[in-house]
Amino acid sequence: MKLLRSNSSIIFFLIAFSLASFANAKEPLYKDSSQPVDKRVNDLLKRMTLEEKVAQLQSVWQQRQDLETDDGIFNPEKAKEILGMGVGHLVRPSENKEIKTPNKTPLQTVIFTNALQKWLVDNTRLGIPALFHDEALHGHAGFHSTSFPQAIALGSSWDADLLYEVNRVIAEETRVRGVHQVLSPIMDVARDPRWGRIEETMGEDPYLIAELGVAQVKGLQGDDGKNIPANRVIATLKHLAGHGEPTGGLNIAPTPVGERGLKEIFLPPFEAAVRVGGVRSVMASYNEVDGIPSHSNVELLDSILRKEWSFDGTIVSDYFAIEELMERHHLTDSLGGAARLALTAGVDVETPNIKAYGELARLVNEKKISEKIIDQSVARVLRDKFMLGLFENPYAKVEGIEEFVGNAEHRKLAQLAAEKSIVLLKNEKQLLPLNKNQIQSIALIGPHADETLLGGYSDVPKQTVSILQGLQEYLGEKTLIHFERGTLLTKLHWKPFADSIAANSYSKERWHNDGVVLATSADTKGMIEKAVAAAKKSDIAIVVVGDNEATSREAWAETHLGDRTSLDLLGEQQALVDAVLATGKPTVILLIGGRPLSITKIADTAPAILQGWYLGQETGTAVARVLFGDVNPGGKLPVSVPRSVGHLPVYYNHKPTAKRGYAFDKTDALFPFGFGLSYTQFTYSDLSLNKTKIAANETLEITATITNTGAYAGDEVVQLYVNDPVATVTQPVKLLKGFKRVSLQPKESKKVTFTLSANQLAFYDRQMQYVVEPGVINVMLGSSSADVRLKNQFEITGKTTDVSKAKVYLTPVTVQ
């Protein structure tokens, strides 16, 4: 009996072992969601062939045309040829095969992404899903997605909470289509307004961009640093680094900055987004710094980003940038050489097509690259896919997607964002707000006042509200609106899409046009005269001028330019404004566009000026509510506005020797960084510091009372600046170190307290150590960089201290 029981036990054990082995063979560890991500990554990596690994570092975009029909339906005929080994990224799935055709609807997109994912899961050896990425700078760049104000406008809000909410919605509208990663936010510090991409940035100041950028990252990814929730996406910081000050303002040109300038000006927003925001992806920039292009910069991508900042996510290339190491930078004479430079520098994924990284397997086989380097990058890509939950659920839901994308709640948020982004630059004799009960007729004048301009990286939203439509809906039939364009800027190359016509926005067509055809005097003959006639028979004139998506934009090729040598109004717009002002009618100038303009004459002659930038799909509603006082503008400029191109550079945080003076002209900005008026007035009082002395690693509290002394409720952005008057390395005249947008009712007061760390006063010394030096620090609170209301000082005591391991990135603010 004992022998029988023993034999039975052995048989039972063998059966159980066999069943467990069968289960393990059937369900490998990497498919077990209960296992830690790192274990799943390692298990999957061990099972992969070299060719399967390399496929995870590649992207498919233009080849995707062979994977879908003309109607945007997944076509599996060439899938094995293109995707047989799997793929890392699928690029812009919302696009149709041809750029000159409308994009897929949300439902068409999710059907396509689901079908492609199913093919990968069912037909590749290991069933690794694809990661889909897309653009989402100020709204997912897909058909019917909500289009929020352009990035430079959102920067004008100075409202981190708002940007969190905007990016939460962007993430939700993106993920429901089956897209998992977005190529935003842009963290470039823009220091040259000639650069066409300035509209994509949040301005000229590292601190402002850092705080707003951290909020954007958290809105996109969620607050859980371990996983990406099912309604969030991976954020991608763009563009590391120095991209925002190209030589001559020309896109991708070398950045004329040294190591100290790079580390103190351009890198801090990225570092904050990595260390505080927990961002999962970073995109390298096209430009070079000191002779080293970013895509081959080991010091930047590995020593700083990965080792110093402890970044463990993926680094993706900018589009075509790896092959440009050969074709444009001439660092190598082969694609294989470009691939080796980029991969060894730390670029994990080549976008948007399989080009240089198509050489990786050969390079490994020829022992020119170690497979261990391949494994490191593949592990990062796989980790993202596990964090997104793609192995458990690679598919997006089909139900309700059309109703969700661009829904009414998202539209309300777009309107709020637009209202918070408008900046009041001038308001002589309190012309604004207008009283609709005292106005019987309005002349609305402007080349695009009857259309909604959205800016670059936009698609066609469900609906838009032009300024004309917004005024009509706000005022009703009681007020007569005389609309005239007054002039034209450009002419369209393409026949507009039917959807663009329905949405009353041709932003996509203009932005994608390669050649730009400017309007001629023959095209605009008699238009200024008609505008003047409209102004003369109206009680007030509203003139909308600026740029459009063809006149200032990303210059992504020699055939598609967008950088400018002038910041003046294009074409006949200045003559139009002069002619309307000459009528003597009260006139409001509204600037719509993506860059600061040198409106020196208008600043002198026009009684009221509003800076709108590109305000998104709800432009007209927001503009009407601001013009007539339902909303009190509280935006502040995120960039300094120059008097002319000859005044560049004009950023506020310059060095003490930078502004000796010009013969016959001023050196200051026309409108300074942080500037913005209100329909009410704010006073600052009772500045106090809870300490007069602190040492490195210590903090102090800076408190002031802000009071609304006027008759309108309004928002004031309280700005904290500091200056180190004596240091071993020259310091800027002032630096922004904190801000808070505060809402106040008439006669209401609130106390605002900034908790400033001594470590935020650190800089790179002569040995390039990040140190806090002892000495006096000037503290300034104000309404702009040029409007300081309160001043005080404190002292940093002790010895010079290296705080490179104890950096403080953001300043906590409380309001009572």
Short mmCIF file of N, CA and C in Angstrom, two decimals, residues 111-249:
data_model
loop_
_atom_site.label_atom_id
_atom_site.label_comp_id
_atom_site.label_asym_id
_atom_site.label_seq_id
_atom_site.Cartn_x
_atom_site.Cartn_y
_atom_site.Cartn_z
N ILE A 111 -11.45 51.65 -36.17
CA ILE A 111 -11.61 50.39 -36.92
C ILE A 111 -10.30 49.99 -37.57
N PHE A 112 -9.59 50.98 -38.11
CA PHE A 112 -8.30 50.71 -38.75
C PHE A 112 -7.27 50.25 -37.71
N THR A 113 -7.13 50.98 -36.60
CA THR A 113 -6.13 50.61 -35.60
C THR A 113 -6.43 49.24 -35.00
N ASN A 114 -7.70 48.97 -34.76
CA ASN A 114 -8.05 47.66 -34.20
C ASN A 114 -7.72 46.53 -35.16
N ALA A 115 -8.02 46.75 -36.44
CA ALA A 115 -7.77 45.70 -37.43
C ALA A 115 -6.27 45.45 -37.58
N LEU A 116 -5.49 46.51 -37.57
CA LEU A 116 -4.05 46.35 -37.70
C LEU A 116 -3.47 45.66 -36.46
N GLN A 117 -3.95 46.06 -35.30
CA GLN A 117 -3.48 45.41 -34.08
C GLN A 117 -3.83 43.92 -34.07
N LYS A 118 -5.03 43.59 -34.51
CA LYS A 118 -5.44 42.18 -34.54
C LYS A 118 -4.53 41.38 -35.46
N TRP A 119 -4.16 41.97 -36.58
CA TRP A 119 -3.28 41.25 -37.50
C TRP A 119 -1.94 40.98 -36.81
N LEU A 120 -1.40 41.98 -36.12
CA LEU A 120 -0.12 41.80 -35.45
C LEU A 120 -0.20 40.74 -34.36
N VAL A 121 -1.25 40.79 -33.57
CA VAL A 121 -1.41 39.84 -32.48
C VAL A 121 -1.57 38.41 -33.01
N ASP A 122 -2.33 38.28 -34.09
CA ASP A 122 -2.65 36.94 -34.60
C ASP A 122 -1.61 36.38 -35.56
N ASN A 123 -0.85 37.25 -36.23
CA ASN A 123 -0.04 36.78 -37.34
C ASN A 123 1.47 36.95 -37.17
N THR A 124 1.91 37.61 -36.10
CA THR A 124 3.34 37.65 -35.84
C THR A 124 3.68 36.61 -34.77
N ARG A 125 4.91 36.16 -34.75
CA ARG A 125 5.29 35.02 -33.92
C ARG A 125 5.03 35.25 -32.45
N LEU A 126 5.31 36.46 -31.98
CA LEU A 126 5.19 36.76 -30.56
C LEU A 126 3.97 37.61 -30.22
N GLY A 127 3.26 38.08 -31.23
CA GLY A 127 2.02 38.82 -31.00
C GLY A 127 2.21 40.14 -30.29
N ILE A 128 3.28 40.85 -30.62
CA ILE A 128 3.55 42.13 -29.95
C ILE A 128 2.73 43.24 -30.62
N PRO A 129 1.88 43.93 -29.87
CA PRO A 129 1.07 45.00 -30.48
C PRO A 129 1.94 46.18 -30.92
N ALA A 130 1.40 46.99 -31.79
CA ALA A 130 2.06 48.23 -32.20
C ALA A 130 1.70 49.36 -31.24
N LEU A 131 2.57 50.33 -31.17
CA LEU A 131 2.28 51.57 -30.47
C LEU A 131 1.99 52.62 -31.55
N PHE A 132 0.78 53.17 -31.55
CA PHE A 132 0.39 54.20 -32.51
C PHE A 132 0.72 55.57 -31.92
N HIS A 133 1.36 56.42 -32.71
CA HIS A 133 1.58 57.79 -32.24
C HIS A 133 1.03 58.81 -33.23
N ASP A 134 0.76 60.00 -32.70
CA ASP A 134 0.14 61.05 -33.51
C ASP A 134 0.50 62.41 -32.93
N GLU A 135 0.15 63.45 -33.65
CA GLU A 135 0.36 64.83 -33.20
C GLU A 135 -0.81 65.29 -32.34
N ALA A 136 -0.49 66.11 -31.32
CA ALA A 136 -1.56 66.60 -30.44
C ALA A 136 -1.11 67.87 -29.73
N LEU A 137 -0.56 68.80 -30.47
CA LEU A 137 0.02 70.00 -29.88
C LEU A 137 -1.01 70.82 -29.11
N HIS A 138 -2.16 71.05 -29.72
CA HIS A 138 -3.23 71.83 -29.05
C HIS A 138 -4.58 71.20 -29.35
N GLY A 139 -4.59 69.88 -29.29
CA GLY A 139 -5.73 69.07 -29.67
C GLY A 139 -5.22 67.96 -30.56
N HIS A 140 -5.82 66.78 -30.44
CA HIS A 140 -5.40 65.70 -31.32
C HIS A 140 -5.61 66.13 -32.76
N ALA A 141 -4.57 65.96 -33.58
CA ALA A 141 -4.63 66.41 -34.97
C ALA A 141 -5.38 65.38 -35.81
N GLY A 142 -6.61 65.14 -35.42
CA GLY A 142 -7.46 64.20 -36.11
C GLY A 142 -8.82 64.81 -36.39
N PHE A 143 -9.49 64.24 -37.36
CA PHE A 143 -10.78 64.76 -37.81
C PHE A 143 -11.77 64.81 -36.65
N HIS A 144 -12.40 65.98 -36.48
CA HIS A 144 -13.44 66.26 -35.49
C HIS A 144 -12.93 66.36 -34.06
N SER A 145 -11.63 66.26 -33.82
CA SER A 145 -11.12 66.45 -32.46
C SER A 145 -11.26 67.91 -32.04
N THR A 146 -11.38 68.12 -30.75
CA THR A 146 -11.47 69.47 -30.22
C THR A 146 -10.17 70.22 -30.48
N SER A 147 -10.28 71.41 -31.04
CA SER A 147 -9.11 72.23 -31.34
C SER A 147 -9.01 73.36 -30.33
N PHE A 148 -8.05 73.25 -29.44
CA PHE A 148 -7.83 74.25 -28.40
C PHE A 148 -6.94 75.38 -28.93
N PRO A 149 -6.77 76.45 -28.18
CA PRO A 149 -5.85 77.51 -28.61
C PRO A 149 -4.45 76.95 -28.85
N GLN A 150 -3.74 77.59 -29.78
CA GLN A 150 -2.37 77.18 -30.09
C GLN A 150 -1.51 77.31 -28.83
N ALA A 151 -0.38 76.62 -28.81
CA ALA A 151 0.47 76.55 -27.61
C ALA A 151 0.87 77.92 -27.09
N ILE A 152 1.22 78.84 -27.98
CA ILE A 152 1.65 80.16 -27.51
C ILE A 152 0.50 80.91 -26.84
N ALA A 153 -0.73 80.62 -27.28
CA ALA A 153 -1.90 81.21 -26.63
C ALA A 153 -2.12 80.57 -25.26
N LEU A 154 -2.01 79.25 -25.19
CA LEU A 154 -2.14 78.58 -23.89
C LEU A 154 -1.07 79.08 -22.93
N GLY A 155 0.12 79.36 -23.45
CA GLY A 155 1.16 79.95 -22.61
C GLY A 155 0.75 81.30 -22.06
N SER A 156 -0.06 82.03 -22.81
CA SER A 156 -0.54 83.34 -22.36
C SER A 156 -1.53 83.25 -21.21
N SER A 157 -2.07 82.07 -20.98
CA SER A 157 -3.01 81.91 -19.87
C SER A 157 -2.30 81.91 -18.52
N TRP A 158 -1.04 81.53 -18.49
CA TRP A 158 -0.28 81.40 -17.24
C TRP A 158 -1.09 80.61 -16.21
N ASP A 159 -1.69 79.53 -16.66
CA ASP A 159 -2.62 78.78 -15.81
C ASP A 159 -2.33 77.29 -15.94
N ALA A 160 -1.55 76.75 -15.00
CA ALA A 160 -1.16 75.34 -15.07
C ALA A 160 -2.36 74.42 -14.92
N ASP A 161 -3.31 74.78 -14.08
CA ASP A 161 -4.49 73.94 -13.90
C ASP A 161 -5.29 73.82 -15.20
N LEU A 162 -5.39 74.93 -15.91
CA LEU A 162 -6.09 74.91 -17.20
C LEU A 162 -5.37 73.99 -18.18
N LEU A 163 -4.05 74.08 -18.24
CA LEU A 163 -3.32 73.25 -19.19
C LEU A 163 -3.39 71.77 -18.84
N TYR A 164 -3.49 71.46 -17.56
CA TYR A 164 -3.71 70.07 -17.16
C TYR A 164 -5.02 69.57 -17.74
N GLU A 165 -6.09 70.34 -17.57
CA GLU A 165 -7.40 69.92 -18.05
C GLU A 165 -7.45 69.83 -19.57
N VAL A 166 -6.86 70.79 -20.25
CA VAL A 166 -6.83 70.75 -21.72
C VAL A 166 -6.13 69.48 -22.20
N ASN A 167 -5.02 69.15 -21.58
CA ASN A 167 -4.27 67.97 -22.02
C ASN A 167 -4.92 66.67 -21.58
N ARG A 168 -5.67 66.70 -20.50
CA ARG A 168 -6.46 65.52 -20.14
C ARG A 168 -7.47 65.19 -21.23
N VAL A 169 -8.15 66.22 -21.72
CA VAL A 169 -9.12 66.02 -22.80
C VAL A 169 -8.42 65.57 -24.09
N ILE A 170 -7.28 66.20 -24.39
CA ILE A 170 -6.52 65.79 -25.58
C ILE A 170 -6.18 64.31 -25.49
N ALA A 171 -5.72 63.87 -24.32
CA ALA A 171 -5.36 62.46 -24.14
C ALA A 171 -6.58 61.56 -24.35
N GLU A 172 -7.70 61.94 -23.80
CA GLU A 172 -8.90 61.10 -23.90
C GLU A 172 -9.37 61.01 -25.35
N GLU A 173 -9.36 62.14 -26.06
CA GLU A 173 -9.81 62.12 -27.45
C GLU A 173 -8.84 61.38 -28.36
N THR A 174 -7.59 61.30 -27.94
CA THR A 174 -6.58 60.58 -28.72
C THR A 174 -6.66 59.08 -28.45
N ARG A 175 -6.75 58.71 -27.19
CA ARG A 175 -6.71 57.28 -26.83
C ARG A 175 -7.93 56.53 -27.34
N VAL A 176 -9.08 57.18 -27.40
CA VAL A 176 -10.28 56.47 -27.85
C VAL A 176 -10.17 56.02 -29.30
N ARG A 177 -9.25 56.62 -30.05
CA ARG A 177 -9.05 56.22 -31.45
C ARG A 177 -8.05 55.07 -31.58
N GLY A 178 -7.51 54.61 -30.46
CA GLY A 178 -6.49 53.57 -30.52
C GLY A 178 -5.09 54.11 -30.66
N VAL A 179 -4.88 55.39 -30.35
CA VAL A 179 -3.57 56.02 -30.42
C VAL A 179 -3.02 56.12 -29.00
N HIS A 180 -1.72 55.80 -28.83
CA HIS A 180 -1.17 55.61 -27.49
C HIS A 180 -0.12 56.64 -27.09
N GLN A 181 0.43 57.36 -28.04
CA GLN A 181 1.49 58.31 -27.74
C GLN A 181 1.29 59.56 -28.58
N VAL A 182 1.54 60.72 -27.97
CA VAL A 182 1.43 61.97 -28.71
C VAL A 182 2.78 62.68 -28.70
N LEU A 183 3.03 63.40 -29.77
CA LEU A 183 4.30 64.13 -29.90
C LEU A 183 4.13 65.55 -29.38
N SER A 184 3.88 65.64 -28.11
CA SER A 184 3.74 66.91 -27.40
C SER A 184 3.90 66.61 -25.91
N PRO A 185 4.18 67.62 -25.09
CA PRO A 185 4.21 69.05 -25.39
C PRO A 185 5.57 69.52 -25.90
N ILE A 186 5.57 70.71 -26.48
CA ILE A 186 6.81 71.33 -26.92
C ILE A 186 7.38 72.16 -25.76
N MET A 187 8.61 71.84 -25.39
CA MET A 187 9.26 72.50 -24.26
C MET A 187 10.37 73.45 -24.70
N ASP A 188 10.41 73.75 -25.99
CA ASP A 188 11.43 74.65 -26.50
C ASP A 188 11.27 76.05 -25.91
N VAL A 189 12.38 76.65 -25.51
CA VAL A 189 12.41 78.04 -25.07
C VAL A 189 12.63 78.89 -26.32
N ALA A 190 11.63 79.68 -26.70
CA ALA A 190 11.66 80.42 -27.96
C ALA A 190 12.25 81.81 -27.74
N ARG A 191 13.42 82.03 -28.32
CA ARG A 191 14.12 83.31 -28.11
C ARG A 191 14.35 84.08 -29.40
N ASP A 192 13.68 83.67 -30.47
CA ASP A 192 13.77 84.40 -31.74
C ASP A 192 12.42 84.33 -32.44
N PRO A 193 11.65 85.43 -32.45
CA PRO A 193 10.31 85.40 -33.04
C PRO A 193 10.29 85.31 -34.56
N ARG A 194 11.45 85.39 -35.21
CA ARG A 194 11.47 85.15 -36.66
C ARG A 194 11.22 83.69 -36.97
N TRP A 195 11.50 82.83 -36.01
CA TRP A 195 11.34 81.38 -36.16
C TRP A 195 9.87 81.04 -36.29
N GLY A 196 9.51 80.37 -37.37
CA GLY A 196 8.10 80.09 -37.64
C GLY A 196 7.44 79.19 -36.63
N ARG A 197 8.22 78.41 -35.90
CA ARG A 197 7.65 77.46 -34.94
C ARG A 197 7.40 78.09 -33.57
N ILE A 198 7.59 79.39 -33.44
CA ILE A 198 7.37 80.02 -32.14
C ILE A 198 5.94 79.82 -31.66
N GLU A 199 4.99 79.71 -32.60
CA GLU A 199 3.59 79.49 -32.21
C GLU A 199 3.40 78.17 -31.48
N GLU A 200 4.28 77.21 -31.71
CA GLU A 200 4.16 75.89 -31.08
C GLU A 200 4.71 75.87 -29.66
N THR A 201 5.35 76.95 -29.24
CA THR A 201 5.99 77.01 -27.92
C THR A 201 5.12 77.75 -26.93
N MET A 202 5.54 77.71 -25.66
CA MET A 202 4.85 78.46 -24.61
C MET A 202 5.65 79.68 -24.18
N GLY A 203 6.55 80.13 -25.08
CA GLY A 203 7.18 81.40 -24.82
C GLY A 203 8.68 81.35 -24.64
N GLU A 204 9.20 82.39 -23.97
CA GLU A 204 10.64 82.63 -23.91
C GLU A 204 11.27 82.31 -22.56
N ASP A 205 10.47 81.91 -21.58
CA ASP A 205 11.02 81.79 -20.23
C ASP A 205 11.08 80.34 -19.77
N PRO A 206 12.25 79.89 -19.29
CA PRO A 206 12.38 78.49 -18.85
C PRO A 206 11.45 78.11 -17.72
N TYR A 207 11.27 79.01 -16.74
CA TYR A 207 10.41 78.63 -15.61
C TYR A 207 8.95 78.51 -16.02
N LEU A 208 8.45 79.47 -16.78
CA LEU A 208 7.06 79.43 -17.23
C LEU A 208 6.80 78.14 -18.00
N ILE A 209 7.70 77.80 -18.91
CA ILE A 209 7.53 76.60 -19.72
C ILE A 209 7.61 75.35 -18.84
N ALA A 210 8.50 75.36 -17.86
CA ALA A 210 8.64 74.19 -16.98
C ALA A 210 7.35 73.92 -16.22
N GLU A 211 6.79 74.94 -15.59
CA GLU A 211 5.59 74.72 -14.79
C GLU A 211 4.39 74.32 -15.66
N LEU A 212 4.22 75.01 -16.77
CA LEU A 212 3.12 74.66 -17.67
C LEU A 212 3.35 73.31 -18.32
N GLY A 213 4.61 73.00 -18.63
CA GLY A 213 4.92 71.73 -19.27
C GLY A 213 4.69 70.54 -18.36
N VAL A 214 5.04 70.67 -17.08
CA VAL A 214 4.78 69.60 -16.13
C VAL A 214 3.28 69.33 -16.05
N ALA A 215 2.48 70.38 -16.03
CA ALA A 215 1.03 70.22 -16.00
C ALA A 215 0.52 69.50 -17.24
N GLN A 216 1.09 69.83 -18.39
CA GLN A 216 0.69 69.18 -19.63
C GLN A 216 1.02 67.69 -19.61
N VAL A 217 2.23 67.37 -19.16
CA VAL A 217 2.63 65.96 -19.10
C VAL A 217 1.69 65.17 -18.21
N LYS A 218 1.38 65.71 -17.04
CA LYS A 218 0.50 65.00 -16.12
C LYS A 218 -0.92 64.90 -16.67
N GLY A 219 -1.36 65.92 -17.38
CA GLY A 219 -2.67 65.83 -18.02
C GLY A 219 -2.72 64.75 -19.08
N LEU A 220 -1.65 64.60 -19.83
CA LEU A 220 -1.59 63.59 -20.89
C LEU A 220 -1.43 62.19 -20.35
N GLN A 221 -0.52 62.00 -19.39
CA GLN A 221 -0.16 60.66 -18.93
C GLN A 221 -0.92 60.21 -17.70
N GLY A 222 -1.51 61.15 -16.95
CA GLY A 222 -2.07 60.83 -15.65
C GLY A 222 -1.01 60.97 -14.59
N ASP A 223 -1.41 60.81 -13.34
CA ASP A 223 -0.50 61.04 -12.21
C ASP A 223 0.16 59.77 -11.70
N ASP A 224 -0.17 58.62 -12.31
CA ASP A 224 0.42 57.35 -11.90
C ASP A 224 1.70 57.13 -12.68
N GLY A 225 2.84 57.21 -12.00
CA GLY A 225 4.11 57.07 -12.69
C GLY A 225 4.45 55.66 -13.12
N LYS A 226 3.69 54.64 -12.66
CA LYS A 226 4.01 53.26 -12.97
C LYS A 226 3.32 52.76 -14.23
N ASN A 227 2.12 53.24 -14.47
CA ASN A 227 1.36 52.79 -15.64
C ASN A 227 0.66 53.97 -16.28
N ILE A 228 0.30 53.79 -17.55
CA ILE A 228 -0.47 54.81 -18.26
C ILE A 228 -1.92 54.34 -18.27
N PRO A 229 -2.84 55.08 -17.64
CA PRO A 229 -4.23 54.63 -17.60
C PRO A 229 -4.82 54.45 -19.00
N ALA A 230 -5.92 53.73 -19.05
CA ALA A 230 -6.55 53.39 -20.34
C ALA A 230 -7.10 54.61 -21.07
N ASN A 231 -7.27 55.74 -20.36
CA ASN A 231 -7.75 56.96 -21.01
C ASN A 231 -6.67 58.03 -21.11
N ARG A 232 -5.41 57.61 -21.01
CA ARG A 232 -4.29 58.54 -21.13
C ARG A 232 -3.31 58.04 -22.19
N VAL A 233 -2.32 58.87 -22.50
CA VAL A 233 -1.34 58.55 -23.53
C VAL A 233 0.05 58.89 -23.03
N ILE A 234 1.06 58.37 -23.70
CA ILE A 234 2.43 58.75 -23.42
C ILE A 234 2.70 60.13 -24.01
N ALA A 235 3.27 61.01 -23.21
CA ALA A 235 3.67 62.34 -23.68
C ALA A 235 5.11 62.28 -24.20
N THR A 236 5.41 63.15 -25.16
CA THR A 236 6.74 63.21 -25.76
C THR A 236 7.24 64.64 -25.72
N LEU A 237 8.29 64.90 -24.98
CA LEU A 237 8.85 66.26 -24.92
C LEU A 237 9.57 66.57 -26.22
N LYS A 238 9.34 67.76 -26.75
CA LYS A 238 9.99 68.22 -27.98
C LYS A 238 10.57 69.61 -27.71
N HIS A 239 11.76 69.91 -28.25
CA HIS A 239 12.72 69.10 -28.97
C HIS A 239 14.03 69.30 -28.24
N LEU A 240 14.65 68.24 -27.76
CA LEU A 240 15.86 68.32 -26.96
C LEU A 240 17.08 68.43 -27.88
N ALA A 241 17.79 69.57 -27.93
CA ALA A 241 17.61 70.77 -27.11
C ALA A 241 18.19 71.96 -27.87
N GLY A 242 17.76 73.17 -27.43
CA GLY A 242 18.25 74.41 -28.02
C GLY A 242 17.55 74.79 -29.30
N HIS A 243 16.45 74.12 -29.61
CA HIS A 243 15.78 74.30 -30.90
C HIS A 243 15.18 75.70 -31.07
N GLY A 244 14.90 76.39 -29.95
CA GLY A 244 14.13 77.63 -30.01
C GLY A 244 14.92 78.90 -30.26
N GLU A 245 16.23 78.78 -30.48
CA GLU A 245 17.02 79.97 -30.82
C GLU A 245 17.95 79.65 -31.98
N PRO A 246 17.37 79.30 -33.14
CA PRO A 246 18.22 78.95 -34.29
C PRO A 246 18.88 80.19 -34.88
N THR A 247 20.06 80.01 -35.40
CA THR A 247 20.77 81.12 -36.03
C THR A 247 19.91 81.74 -37.13
N GLY A 248 19.73 83.06 -37.06
CA GLY A 248 18.94 83.75 -38.07
C GLY A 248 17.45 83.49 -37.98
N GLY A 249 17.01 82.78 -36.93
CA GLY A 249 15.60 82.44 -36.83
C GLY A 249 15.18 81.37 -37.82
#
